Coordinates of C-alpha atoms in Angstrom, one line a residue:
M1 CA -12.2 -26.9 -20.5
N2 CA -11.2 -23.2 -20.4
R3 CA -11.8 -22.7 -16.7
I4 CA -8.7 -21.6 -14.8
V5 CA -8.5 -23.2 -11.4
Q6 CA -6.3 -22.9 -8.3
G7 CA -3.4 -25.4 -8.5
M8 CA -2.8 -25.3 -12.3
N9 CA 0.8 -25.2 -13.3
I10 CA 2.0 -22.3 -15.4
K11 CA 2.5 -24.2 -18.7
D12 CA -1.0 -25.6 -18.6
L13 CA -2.5 -22.3 -17.6
L14 CA -0.7 -20.4 -20.4
K15 CA -1.8 -23.0 -23.0
T16 CA -5.4 -22.8 -21.8
V17 CA -5.4 -19.0 -22.0
R18 CA -3.7 -18.9 -25.4
E19 CA -6.2 -21.4 -26.9
A20 CA -9.3 -19.8 -25.4
D21 CA -11.9 -18.2 -27.7
G22 CA -12.2 -15.0 -25.8
Y23 CA -10.6 -13.1 -22.9
Y24 CA -10.5 -13.6 -19.1
I25 CA -11.3 -11.3 -16.2
T26 CA -9.6 -10.8 -12.9
N27 CA -11.8 -9.4 -10.2
T28 CA -9.6 -6.8 -8.5
A29 CA -11.5 -6.5 -5.3
R30 CA -8.4 -5.5 -3.4
D31 CA -7.7 -2.6 -5.7
M32 CA -11.3 -1.5 -5.5
S33 CA -11.1 -1.4 -1.7
Q34 CA -7.8 0.5 -1.8
S35 CA -8.8 3.0 -4.5
D36 CA -12.4 3.8 -3.5
Y37 CA -12.6 3.0 0.2
K38 CA -9.1 3.7 1.5
N39 CA -8.6 -0.1 2.0
R40 CA -11.4 -0.4 4.6
I41 CA -13.6 -3.1 3.0
L42 CA -13.8 -5.7 5.7
L43 CA -13.2 -9.5 5.5
H44 CA -16.8 -9.9 6.6
T45 CA -18.0 -8.3 3.3
D46 CA -15.5 -10.3 1.2
L47 CA -16.8 -13.5 2.9
M48 CA -20.4 -12.6 2.0
A49 CA -19.3 -12.2 -1.6
A50 CA -17.2 -15.4 -1.7
K51 CA -19.9 -17.9 -2.7
E52 CA -20.9 -16.0 -5.8
R53 CA -17.4 -14.9 -6.7
E54 CA -16.4 -18.5 -6.7
K55 CA -19.2 -19.3 -9.1
A56 CA -18.3 -16.4 -11.4
G57 CA -15.3 -18.2 -13.0
Y58 CA -12.8 -15.5 -12.9
F59 CA -9.2 -15.9 -14.0
S60 CA -8.2 -14.8 -10.5
L61 CA -9.4 -12.7 -7.5
E62 CA -7.0 -10.0 -6.4
I63 CA -7.6 -10.0 -2.6
T64 CA -4.4 -9.2 -0.9
G65 CA -1.2 -7.2 -1.4
G66 CA -0.5 -3.5 -2.0
A67 CA -1.3 -1.5 1.1
S68 CA -4.0 -4.0 2.2
V69 CA -1.6 -6.1 4.3
H70 CA -0.7 -3.1 6.3
V71 CA -4.2 -1.7 6.6
D72 CA -5.6 -5.2 7.6
I73 CA -3.6 -5.1 10.8
L74 CA -3.6 -1.3 11.3
R75 CA -7.3 -0.4 10.7
K76 CA -9.3 -3.6 10.3
Q77 CA -7.7 -5.8 13.0
V78 CA -7.6 -8.9 10.9
D79 CA -4.7 -11.2 10.2
P80 CA -3.9 -11.1 6.4
F81 CA -3.0 -14.8 6.5
L82 CA -6.2 -15.7 8.3
K83 CA -8.1 -13.7 5.7
L84 CA -6.6 -15.9 3.0
K85 CA -7.3 -19.1 4.9
L86 CA -11.0 -18.3 5.4
L87 CA -11.5 -17.2 1.8
R88 CA -9.7 -20.3 0.5
E89 CA -12.2 -22.4 2.4
A90 CA -15.1 -20.6 0.7
M91 CA -13.4 -20.4 -2.7
P92 CA -11.5 -23.6 -3.3
N93 CA -11.1 -23.2 -7.1
T94 CA -10.5 -19.5 -7.7
M95 CA -6.9 -18.4 -7.9
F96 CA -5.9 -15.7 -5.4
Q97 CA -3.8 -12.8 -6.6
T98 CA -1.6 -10.3 -4.9
L99 CA 0.1 -7.0 -5.8
C100 CA 3.7 -6.9 -4.7
R101 CA 6.0 -3.8 -4.9
G102 CA 9.1 -5.7 -5.7
V103 CA 11.9 -4.8 -3.3
N104 CA 9.3 -2.9 -1.2
L105 CA 7.1 -6.0 -0.9
F106 CA 3.9 -4.9 1.0
G107 CA 5.6 -1.9 2.6
Y108 CA 7.0 1.5 1.6
R109 CA 10.7 0.9 1.8
P110 CA 13.3 -1.5 0.4
Y111 CA 13.7 -4.7 2.5
P112 CA 16.7 -7.0 2.9
Q113 CA 16.9 -9.9 0.4
N114 CA 16.4 -12.6 3.1
V115 CA 13.2 -10.8 4.3
I116 CA 11.9 -10.6 0.8
R117 CA 12.4 -14.3 0.2
F118 CA 11.0 -15.3 3.6
T119 CA 7.9 -13.1 3.0
V120 CA 7.2 -14.5 -0.5
K121 CA 7.6 -18.1 0.7
E122 CA 5.0 -17.6 3.4
F123 CA 2.5 -15.8 1.3
A124 CA 3.0 -18.2 -1.6
K125 CA 1.3 -20.9 0.5
Y126 CA -2.0 -19.0 -0.2
V127 CA -1.4 -16.8 -3.2
D128 CA -1.4 -18.2 -6.7
V129 CA -0.8 -15.1 -8.9
W130 CA 2.0 -12.6 -8.1
R131 CA 1.6 -9.3 -9.9
V132 CA 5.0 -7.7 -9.3
F133 CA 6.0 -4.1 -10.1
D134 CA 8.7 -1.5 -9.5
F135 CA 7.9 2.2 -9.6
M136 CA 11.1 2.9 -11.6
N137 CA 10.6 -0.1 -13.9
Y138 CA 14.0 -1.3 -12.7
I139 CA 14.1 -5.0 -13.2
P140 CA 16.8 -5.9 -10.6
N141 CA 14.5 -4.6 -7.9
M142 CA 12.0 -7.3 -8.7
K143 CA 14.4 -10.2 -9.2
A144 CA 14.3 -11.8 -5.7
V145 CA 10.5 -11.9 -5.8
F146 CA 10.6 -13.3 -9.4
E147 CA 12.9 -16.2 -8.2
E148 CA 10.9 -17.1 -5.1
V149 CA 7.5 -17.1 -6.9
Q150 CA 8.8 -19.3 -9.7
A151 CA 10.5 -21.6 -7.1
A152 CA 7.2 -22.0 -5.3
G153 CA 5.5 -23.0 -8.6
K154 CA 3.2 -20.0 -8.6
I155 CA 2.1 -17.8 -11.5
L156 CA 4.5 -14.9 -12.0
E157 CA 3.0 -11.7 -13.5
P158 CA 5.7 -9.1 -13.9
C159 CA 4.5 -5.6 -14.7
I160 CA 5.6 -2.8 -17.0
C161 CA 4.3 0.3 -15.3
F162 CA 2.7 2.7 -17.8
S163 CA 2.6 6.4 -18.0
T164 CA 2.4 9.2 -20.6
G165 CA 4.8 11.8 -21.9
P166 CA 7.3 12.1 -24.8
E167 CA 9.6 9.6 -23.2
H168 CA 7.0 6.9 -22.8
T169 CA 7.1 5.3 -26.2
D170 CA 6.2 1.8 -27.4
D171 CA 9.9 1.2 -28.2
F172 CA 10.8 1.9 -24.6
Y173 CA 8.1 -0.5 -23.2
V174 CA 8.8 -3.3 -25.7
K175 CA 12.5 -3.1 -24.7
K176 CA 11.5 -3.3 -21.1
V177 CA 9.4 -6.4 -21.8
G178 CA 12.5 -8.0 -23.3
E179 CA 14.5 -7.1 -20.2
I180 CA 11.9 -8.9 -18.0
L181 CA 11.9 -12.0 -20.2
D182 CA 15.7 -12.2 -20.1
V183 CA 15.3 -12.6 -16.3
T184 CA 12.1 -14.7 -16.1
G185 CA 11.9 -16.8 -19.2
E186 CA 8.8 -17.1 -21.3
D187 CA 6.5 -18.9 -18.8
I188 CA 4.9 -15.8 -17.3
V189 CA 1.9 -13.6 -17.7
L190 CA 2.9 -10.0 -18.5
C191 CA 0.9 -7.1 -17.0
I192 CA 0.5 -3.6 -18.4
K193 CA 0.0 -1.8 -15.2
N194 CA -1.9 1.4 -16.0
H195 CA -2.2 2.4 -12.3
G196 CA -3.4 5.9 -13.0
G197 CA -5.8 5.1 -15.8
L198 CA -3.6 7.2 -18.2
G199 CA -3.6 7.6 -21.9
T200 CA -6.4 7.2 -24.5
P201 CA -7.9 3.9 -25.6
K202 CA -6.0 4.2 -28.8
R203 CA -2.7 4.6 -26.9
I204 CA -3.3 1.4 -25.0
G205 CA -4.4 -0.4 -28.1
D206 CA -1.2 0.7 -29.9
L207 CA 1.0 -0.5 -27.0
V208 CA -0.7 -3.9 -26.8
S209 CA -0.2 -4.3 -30.6
S210 CA 3.5 -3.3 -30.3
I211 CA 4.1 -5.9 -27.6
K212 CA 2.1 -8.6 -29.4
N213 CA 3.9 -7.9 -32.6
K214 CA 7.3 -8.5 -30.9
Y215 CA 6.1 -11.4 -28.6
P216 CA 3.0 -13.0 -30.2
D217 CA 2.8 -15.9 -27.7
L218 CA 3.1 -13.7 -24.6
V219 CA 0.0 -13.7 -22.4
L220 CA -1.0 -10.1 -21.7
H221 CA -3.0 -8.9 -18.7
Y222 CA -4.2 -5.3 -18.8
H223 CA -4.8 -3.4 -15.5
G224 CA -6.2 0.1 -15.4
H225 CA -8.2 2.5 -13.2
N226 CA -11.4 4.3 -14.1
T227 CA -10.5 7.6 -12.6
D228 CA -11.4 9.5 -15.8
G229 CA -14.4 7.3 -16.6
N230 CA -12.6 6.0 -19.7
D231 CA -11.1 2.7 -18.7
I232 CA -13.9 0.7 -20.4
G233 CA -12.6 2.2 -23.6
R234 CA -9.0 1.3 -22.8
I235 CA -10.0 -2.3 -21.8
T236 CA -11.9 -2.6 -25.1
E237 CA -8.9 -1.5 -27.2
A238 CA -6.6 -3.7 -25.2
V239 CA -8.7 -6.8 -25.9
L240 CA -9.3 -5.9 -29.6
H241 CA -5.5 -5.7 -30.0
G242 CA -4.7 -9.0 -28.3
A243 CA -4.8 -8.7 -24.5
N244 CA -5.8 -12.0 -22.9
I245 CA -6.9 -10.9 -19.4
V246 CA -8.4 -7.6 -18.1
D247 CA -9.3 -6.2 -14.6
A248 CA -12.7 -5.1 -13.3
S249 CA -14.8 -5.6 -10.1
D250 CA -18.3 -5.8 -8.6
H251 CA -20.6 -3.1 -9.9
S252 CA -22.4 -2.5 -6.6
F253 CA -19.2 -1.3 -5.1
T254 CA -17.3 0.3 -7.9
G255 CA -16.6 4.0 -7.5
F256 CA -14.5 6.6 -9.2
Y257 CA -10.9 5.8 -8.8
G258 CA -10.6 2.0 -8.9
P259 CA -11.6 -0.6 -11.5
P260 CA -14.7 -0.4 -13.7
P261 CA -17.6 -2.8 -13.4
V262 CA -17.2 -6.4 -14.6
L263 CA -20.7 -6.6 -16.2
T264 CA -20.1 -3.4 -18.2
V265 CA -16.8 -4.7 -19.5
M266 CA -18.6 -7.9 -20.6
Q267 CA -21.6 -6.1 -22.2
T268 CA -19.3 -3.7 -24.1
L269 CA -17.0 -6.3 -25.5
E270 CA -20.0 -8.5 -26.5
G271 CA -20.8 -5.8 -29.0
Y272 CA -17.4 -6.4 -30.7
G273 CA -17.9 -10.2 -30.8
H274 CA -15.5 -10.9 -27.8
K275 CA -16.7 -13.1 -25.0
A276 CA -15.5 -13.3 -21.4
V277 CA -14.3 -16.9 -21.2
T278 CA -15.9 -18.9 -18.3
V279 CA -17.4 -15.9 -16.6
D280 CA -21.0 -16.5 -15.4
A281 CA -22.9 -13.2 -15.7
E282 CA -25.6 -14.4 -13.3
A283 CA -23.0 -15.0 -10.6
V284 CA -21.5 -11.6 -11.3
I285 CA -24.9 -10.0 -10.7
A286 CA -25.6 -12.2 -7.7
T287 CA -22.3 -11.1 -6.1
S288 CA -23.3 -7.4 -6.2
D289 CA -26.7 -8.2 -4.9
A290 CA -25.2 -10.1 -2.0
I291 CA -23.1 -7.2 -0.8
R292 CA -25.1 -4.1 -2.0
D293 CA -26.6 -3.3 1.3
Q294 CA -23.1 -3.2 2.9
R295 CA -21.9 -0.2 0.9
P296 CA -23.6 2.6 3.0
H297 CA -21.5 1.5 6.0
Y298 CA -18.4 2.4 4.0
D299 CA -19.5 5.8 2.8
I300 CA -17.3 7.7 5.3
F301 CA -14.2 6.2 3.5
E302 CA -15.3 7.2 0.0
S303 CA -13.5 10.1 -1.7
Q304 CA -14.0 13.7 -0.5
F305 CA -14.1 14.6 -4.3
R306 CA -17.1 12.7 -5.8
G307 CA -17.3 12.2 -9.5
F308 CA -14.8 11.2 -12.2
L309 CA -11.5 13.1 -12.5
P310 CA -10.4 13.5 -16.1
T311 CA -7.6 15.7 -14.7
V312 CA -5.8 12.5 -13.7
Q313 CA -4.3 12.8 -17.2
I314 CA -2.5 15.9 -15.8
H315 CA -1.6 14.9 -12.2
K316 CA -1.3 11.1 -12.8
L317 CA -2.0 10.0 -9.2
P318 CA -3.2 6.4 -9.2
G319 CA -6.5 5.4 -7.5
G320 CA -5.1 4.4 -4.2
A321 CA -3.0 7.6 -3.9
M322 CA -6.0 9.7 -4.8
G323 CA -8.1 8.5 -1.9
S324 CA -5.3 8.8 0.7
S325 CA -4.1 12.2 -0.6
L326 CA -7.6 13.6 -0.3
E327 CA -8.0 12.2 3.2
Q328 CA -4.7 13.7 4.2
A329 CA -5.6 17.0 2.7
E330 CA -8.9 17.1 4.7
K331 CA -7.1 16.2 7.9
G332 CA -4.3 18.6 7.2
G333 CA -6.7 21.5 6.5
F334 CA -5.6 22.1 2.9
L335 CA -8.4 20.5 0.9
D336 CA -9.0 23.9 -0.7
K337 CA -5.5 23.9 -2.1
M338 CA -5.9 20.5 -3.8
P339 CA -6.7 22.0 -7.3
D340 CA -3.4 23.9 -7.2
I341 CA -1.5 20.9 -5.9
L342 CA -3.0 18.5 -8.4
H343 CA -3.1 20.6 -11.5
K344 CA -0.1 22.9 -11.2
E345 CA 2.5 21.8 -8.6
L346 CA 2.3 18.0 -8.9
P347 CA 2.7 17.9 -12.8
L348 CA 5.6 20.3 -12.4
V349 CA 7.3 18.2 -9.8
Q350 CA 6.8 15.1 -11.9
K351 CA 8.6 16.6 -14.9
E352 CA 11.4 18.0 -12.6
L353 CA 12.0 14.6 -11.0
G354 CA 12.3 12.7 -14.2
N355 CA 8.7 11.8 -15.3
Y356 CA 9.0 8.3 -13.7
W357 CA 5.9 6.3 -12.8
S358 CA 3.6 7.7 -10.1
V359 CA 2.9 4.5 -8.2
T360 CA 3.9 3.4 -4.6
P361 CA 6.3 4.5 -3.3
G362 CA 7.1 6.9 -6.1
S363 CA 3.6 8.4 -6.0
Q364 CA 4.1 9.2 -2.3
I365 CA 7.4 10.9 -3.0
L366 CA 5.8 13.1 -5.7
W367 CA 2.8 13.8 -3.6
T368 CA 4.6 14.8 -0.4
T369 CA 7.1 16.9 -2.3
A370 CA 4.3 18.8 -4.1
V371 CA 2.4 19.4 -0.8
S372 CA 5.5 20.5 0.9
N373 CA 6.3 22.9 -1.9
V374 CA 2.8 24.5 -1.7
Q375 CA 2.4 24.4 2.0
G376 CA 5.9 25.4 2.9
G377 CA 6.2 28.3 0.5
E378 CA 9.7 27.3 -0.5
R379 CA 10.0 24.7 -3.3
Y380 CA 12.1 21.8 -2.2
G381 CA 12.7 23.6 1.1
N382 CA 11.5 20.7 3.4
V383 CA 12.4 17.4 1.8
S384 CA 11.7 13.9 2.9
G385 CA 14.3 11.2 3.4
D386 CA 12.7 9.3 0.5
L387 CA 13.2 12.2 -1.9
R388 CA 16.8 12.4 -0.9
N389 CA 17.1 8.6 -1.5
L390 CA 15.5 9.0 -4.9
L391 CA 18.1 11.6 -5.9
L392 CA 20.9 9.4 -4.6
G393 CA 19.7 6.6 -6.8
K394 CA 18.8 4.3 -4.0
Y395 CA 15.7 3.1 -5.8
G396 CA 17.4 2.6 -9.1
P397 CA 18.6 4.8 -12.0
F398 CA 16.3 7.5 -13.5
P399 CA 14.8 5.9 -16.6
F400 CA 14.9 9.0 -18.9
Y401 CA 16.7 12.0 -17.4
K402 CA 18.0 13.2 -14.1
P403 CA 16.6 16.3 -12.2
A404 CA 18.3 19.6 -12.7
E405 CA 21.4 20.4 -10.7
W406 CA 19.6 23.1 -8.6
I407 CA 17.3 20.4 -7.3
Y408 CA 20.2 18.3 -6.3
E409 CA 21.8 21.3 -4.5
K410 CA 18.5 22.1 -2.8
V411 CA 18.0 18.6 -1.5
L412 CA 21.5 17.4 -0.9
G413 CA 23.2 20.7 0.0
A414 CA 26.0 22.8 -1.5
D415 CA 28.3 19.8 -1.6
W416 CA 25.7 17.7 -3.5
Q417 CA 28.2 16.4 -6.0
K418 CA 30.4 15.0 -3.2
V419 CA 27.4 13.6 -1.4
L420 CA 26.2 12.0 -4.6
E421 CA 29.7 10.5 -5.2
E422 CA 30.0 9.1 -1.7
E423 CA 26.5 8.0 -1.0
G424 CA 24.9 7.5 -4.4
G425 CA 23.8 4.2 -6.0
I426 CA 21.5 1.3 -5.2
E427 CA 21.3 0.7 -1.5
D428 CA 23.0 -2.6 -0.6
I429 CA 20.9 -3.7 2.3
E430 CA 22.4 -6.3 4.5
D431 CA 20.5 -9.4 5.3
M432 CA 18.5 -9.1 8.6
D433 CA 19.2 -11.4 11.5
I434 CA 15.8 -13.0 11.4
D435 CA 16.4 -15.2 14.4
K436 CA 17.3 -12.1 16.4
E437 CA 14.1 -10.4 15.2
R438 CA 12.1 -13.5 16.2
K439 CA 13.5 -13.2 19.7
T440 CA 12.8 -9.5 19.8
L441 CA 9.2 -10.1 18.8
T442 CA 8.9 -12.9 21.4
D443 CA 10.0 -10.5 24.0
R444 CA 7.5 -7.8 22.9
I445 CA 4.5 -10.1 22.8
R446 CA 5.6 -12.4 25.6
R447 CA 5.1 -15.6 23.6
K448 CA 6.7 -17.4 20.7
P449 CA 5.3 -16.0 17.4
T450 CA 4.3 -18.1 14.4
E451 CA 6.3 -17.7 11.2
Q452 CA 3.4 -15.8 9.7
E453 CA 3.3 -13.4 12.6
L454 CA 7.1 -12.9 12.1
V455 CA 6.5 -12.0 8.5
L456 CA 4.0 -9.3 9.4
Y457 CA 6.4 -8.0 12.0
L458 CA 9.2 -7.8 9.6
Q459 CA 7.0 -5.8 7.2
H460 CA 5.5 -3.4 9.7
P461 CA 7.1 -3.9 13.2
N462 CA 5.2 -1.5 15.5
D463 CA 1.8 -1.9 13.9
A464 CA 2.1 -5.7 13.9
V465 CA 2.9 -5.7 17.6
E466 CA -0.1 -3.5 18.3
F467 CA -2.3 -5.8 16.3
F468 CA -1.1 -8.9 18.1
K469 CA -1.8 -7.2 21.5
F470 CA -5.2 -6.1 20.3
E471 CA -6.1 -9.6 19.2
A472 CA -4.8 -11.1 22.4
K473 CA -7.1 -8.8 24.4
F474 CA -10.2 -8.6 22.2
G475 CA -10.1 -11.8 20.1
K476 CA -10.8 -12.1 16.4
V477 CA -13.2 -9.4 15.3
Y478 CA -13.5 -10.2 11.6
V479 CA -17.0 -11.8 12.3
L480 CA -18.3 -8.3 13.0
P481 CA -20.2 -6.7 10.0
P482 CA -19.4 -3.2 8.9
S483 CA -22.7 -2.0 10.5
I484 CA -21.1 -2.7 13.9
F485 CA -17.4 -2.5 13.3
L486 CA -17.6 0.8 11.6
K487 CA -20.6 2.3 13.5
R488 CA -20.2 6.0 14.2
G489 CA -21.6 7.7 17.3
G490 CA -20.9 4.9 19.8
F491 CA -23.4 2.6 21.6
E492 CA -26.0 3.3 24.3
L493 CA -26.2 1.6 27.7
G494 CA -28.7 -1.2 27.5
E495 CA -28.6 -1.3 23.7
D496 CA -28.9 -4.8 22.2
I497 CA -27.1 -5.4 18.9
T498 CA -28.0 -8.3 16.8
F499 CA -26.3 -9.4 13.6
T500 CA -25.8 -12.4 11.4
D501 CA -22.2 -13.4 10.6
H502 CA -21.0 -14.5 7.1
K503 CA -22.0 -18.1 7.9
G504 CA -25.5 -17.1 8.7
K505 CA -25.2 -17.6 12.4
G506 CA -27.0 -15.1 14.6
H507 CA -25.3 -13.1 17.4
L508 CA -26.4 -10.8 20.3
I509 CA -24.3 -8.2 22.0
S510 CA -25.8 -6.3 25.0
I511 CA -24.1 -3.1 26.0
G512 CA -23.6 -2.9 29.7
P513 CA -22.4 0.0 32.0
A514 CA -19.0 1.7 31.8
Q515 CA -17.2 2.9 34.9
M516 CA -14.1 5.2 35.1
N517 CA -11.7 5.1 38.0
E518 CA -9.6 8.0 39.4
E519 CA -6.7 7.2 37.1
G520 CA -9.0 7.6 34.1
E521 CA -9.2 3.9 33.2
T522 CA -12.6 2.8 32.0
T523 CA -14.1 -0.6 32.6
I524 CA -16.7 -1.6 30.0
Y525 CA -19.1 -4.5 30.5
L526 CA -20.6 -6.4 27.6
T527 CA -22.7 -9.6 27.2
V528 CA -21.7 -11.4 24.0
D529 CA -23.9 -14.3 23.0
H530 CA -25.0 -14.6 26.7
H531 CA -21.4 -14.6 28.0
N532 CA -20.3 -11.8 30.2
R533 CA -17.2 -9.9 29.1
R534 CA -15.3 -7.1 30.9
Y535 CA -12.7 -4.8 29.2
I536 CA -10.4 -2.3 30.8
M537 CA -9.5 0.6 28.6
A538 CA -6.5 2.8 29.3
A539 CA -7.0 6.4 30.2
E540 CA -7.3 8.8 27.3
Q541 CA -4.1 10.6 26.7
K542 CA -5.0 14.3 27.2
A543 CA -1.6 15.7 26.5
G544 CA 0.9 13.3 24.9
V545 CA 4.3 14.2 23.5
A546 CA 2.7 15.7 20.5
A547 CA -0.1 17.5 22.1
A548 CA 2.1 19.1 24.8
Q549 CA 4.3 20.8 22.2
S550 CA 3.4 24.0 20.5
E551 CA 4.2 24.2 16.8
I552 CA 7.3 26.2 16.0
G553 CA 8.8 27.3 12.7
K554 CA 11.3 25.6 10.5
E555 CA 14.1 28.2 11.2
E556 CA 13.7 27.8 15.0
I557 CA 13.7 24.0 14.6
E558 CA 17.0 24.2 12.7
E559 CA 18.5 26.6 15.3
L560 CA 17.6 24.3 18.1
A561 CA 19.1 21.3 16.3
A562 CA 22.3 23.2 15.9
V563 CA 22.7 23.3 19.7
G564 CA 21.6 19.7 20.3
D565 CA 17.9 20.2 20.9
V566 CA 16.4 18.0 18.2
R567 CA 12.8 18.6 17.3
A568 CA 10.3 17.0 14.9
P569 CA 10.5 18.7 11.5
F570 CA 6.8 18.2 10.6
M571 CA 3.7 16.4 11.7
A572 CA 4.5 12.7 11.6
N573 CA 4.6 9.4 13.5
V574 CA 7.8 8.2 15.2
C575 CA 8.6 4.8 13.6
E576 CA 12.2 4.3 14.8
I577 CA 14.5 5.4 17.7
A578 CA 18.0 4.9 16.5
V579 CA 19.9 6.0 19.7
E580 CA 19.7 5.6 23.4
V581 CA 20.7 7.8 26.4
G582 CA 24.5 7.9 26.9
Q583 CA 25.3 7.0 23.3
E584 CA 27.9 9.1 21.5
V585 CA 26.8 10.4 18.2
A586 CA 28.5 12.3 15.4
E587 CA 27.2 15.0 13.1
G588 CA 25.0 13.3 10.5
D589 CA 24.2 10.3 12.5
K590 CA 20.6 9.0 12.4
L591 CA 18.7 9.8 15.6
V592 CA 15.0 9.1 14.9
V593 CA 13.0 8.1 11.9
V594 CA 9.6 9.7 11.4
E595 CA 6.9 8.8 9.0
A596 CA 4.3 10.9 7.2
M597 CA 2.1 10.0 4.3
K598 CA 3.8 6.6 4.1
M599 CA 7.2 8.3 3.6
Q600 CA 10.0 7.8 6.2
T601 CA 12.4 10.6 7.0
P602 CA 15.5 10.2 9.2
V603 CA 16.1 13.0 11.6
L604 CA 19.9 13.5 11.7
A605 CA 22.3 15.0 14.3
K606 CA 23.4 18.5 13.4
I607 CA 26.2 18.3 16.0
G608 CA 28.3 15.6 17.7
G609 CA 28.0 14.8 21.4
V610 CA 26.4 12.4 23.8
V611 CA 22.6 11.7 23.9
E612 CA 21.3 13.2 27.1
S613 CA 17.6 12.3 26.7
V614 CA 15.1 10.8 24.4
T615 CA 11.7 12.4 24.9
T616 CA 9.7 10.4 22.4
K617 CA 8.9 6.8 21.8
V618 CA 8.0 4.6 18.8
G619 CA 4.4 5.1 17.8
D620 CA 4.1 8.7 19.0
A621 CA 2.3 11.2 16.8
V622 CA 4.3 14.4 16.9
K623 CA 3.7 17.9 15.7
P624 CA 6.3 20.2 14.2
G625 CA 8.7 21.3 17.0
A626 CA 7.9 18.3 19.3
K627 CA 11.0 17.3 21.4
L628 CA 12.7 14.2 20.2
V629 CA 16.3 14.0 21.4
K630 CA 18.7 16.2 23.4
I631 CA 22.4 16.0 22.7
K632 CA 25.0 17.2 25.2
T633 CA 28.1 18.6 23.5
G634 CA 31.6 18.8 24.9
N635 CA 31.3 22.6 24.9
E636 CA 28.3 22.3 27.3
E637 CA 30.4 20.2 29.7
K638 CA 33.2 22.8 29.7
E639 CA 30.7 25.7 30.2
G640 CA 29.2 23.8 33.2
K641 CA 32.6 23.6 34.8

C-alpha cells in the first residue's frame, strides 16, 4: 500500500515514501491561485474540484497558507478555517498542506512567539503538512513553528530557499540542510523551495544529488514555478537524481507563473521510466474537466503580461510576487516602466542588498525598493521601514555579505554606525497579551470571538474585524460561484440569477429595487430562494481623508514634519495609530504605521511635543501628503502667549 493518507504518522509516511517504486505529486492549488490569479480562486471552485482531487491520490493538496489566509478574509469573504472544514468533509483521505513563512506565519511581519505557537496549534487541527521557510534561510526564525508542528504530530517540511549566483553553491545548501536537521531531527520531509523557478534543470539535478549524497535517506520534495516555461525540465532532473515528491497542479487552470500541469509531469517522467505513485491519471483529467468552465470568470485576475517570462532568471521575482507587482504597476500607472524595473533596477538592488532569497517578505522589500528608486528618481531616497529593519538585521544576519556602507548611510542616516550599534540585531518581540487582545476583539465585534477568529485577528487585525462584520451582515457567501461573486458590471432591476452550488443544489436570486435617501445611504432589496432580504449600504465616500488631500512633494512633507505637521510619505493604507490626542511624544517616536505593497513603514515624529490632533484612522487609504498627526511643540505655546 503506497497511498499516503491523512492521519499517517511521520515514521510510517517516510517509510512508505522511501520504499515506493516511483515519485509522489503534491497538487499546489494554493500556489496556482496565488501566482496566476492573485489568490482569487474561490472556495466554490475548490469544492467543485474536491471529489476528483480526492480520487487522484496525491501526496498532499496545498490549499492554505502563504498570502491566501489574508486574501480569504480580505477579498473572498471566506473563513480560512471554514474552508478547511468543508474541504475535509469532501476529501477525508487527502493530506492538506500549508505554506508558512516561519516567524512571519501567514502575514508580512514577525509575530511574537506566543502568537506563532497559538496560530500553529489552531491550524494544525486541519493541516497535515507544514512547509516552512524563511526568506533569509535563517533557521532560528523557523524554530517555534518546527516545535509546534512536531508537537502536534503533523508532517514537518522545512525548506531551503533556492536562488542563483556565485554564492549559491551546493556546499552552502548542503550545510544549511545540516543546520535544519540539527534542530528538527531526521523525521522530516525536506523541501527545495525554488519559488522563482530559477536555475537550469542541470543545476537542480546537481543540487538534489549533492543533498542525497550527504543524506541518502532524506525524503526530498522539490517545489518550483514555471515562470520561464522550464520547470518540467527541473522537475524531471530532480526526480532522476532522487527527489521523492514534486509539485504541480490542474492543467485547466495552470498559467504562466505558478506550477506546471500534473499530467505533463507524469507524461514526461514516464518516458524516463519513472511512475507517479498512486496518482490516478483519469481523476487528474476529470478534475480539470470539472472546473474548466470556471476559468473565464477569473480572467480579470490573470497577469497583465501574458506568456512565459524567461527573464525571471534576471529579476528572480517568485510567481506570487509577479502577479501582485504587475497589478500594482497597472494601478500605479507605471506598467510601462516594468521592463526597466525588472531587468535593470531590481537585479541591481538584489546584488546591493546581499543577494538573499526573493520570497515573502524579502521579495516585497526588493520590489518596493526598486520601484521607489525608479519612481522617486533618487536611489534609496524613500525607504520603507522594512528595508530599514533588513539593514538593522531584524530578520536575521545577511547570509553572504552586507550591503555597502553608502546604502547604510542613505537608509539609516549619517550616524548609521551608531544606529546599527544601538538598534541592530534580531528583534526580540515580547509575547502578546492574548487575553487582552481577545477582550479588544470582543469589544470591536460586540460578541465573544472563537479561538479561530482570534487567530485571524492576531494575524491581520483590521481586515479580520471587517470580515467578521461583513459576515455578520451578509452571511456566508462561499456558496456563490465566480460567475456571480466576481461578476462585473452589476445587476439589473428585475434580473433573476440562477445557479447551482457545489453540492448540486439550485438557487434563485431576484434583484429588486434600490433606493437612496438624502444621506446617501442605499437600501437594496433582494429575493433569495423566495425569501425577502433588505440591505442598507453606507453612503459612498466622495471625499475621504485621502481624496481630500492634494499630493505634495517629498521635500514639503519633510518640511511640514519638522514643524509638527505629519503627512503620509507615499500612497498607502493606515494600519496602526500609535498615539492619541494629548499624548506627549519625543523625536523618533512612532506615530502611525502605513502599509503599501504588503510592507509596513512607521511614520516617526521629527520633533517632540504633544499630539494635538489625529486626522486619520486605521483602514484609511492615504495619498502622499495626506494629513496624519499634528504635534504641538513647546515653542508654539510660547509664541501663542
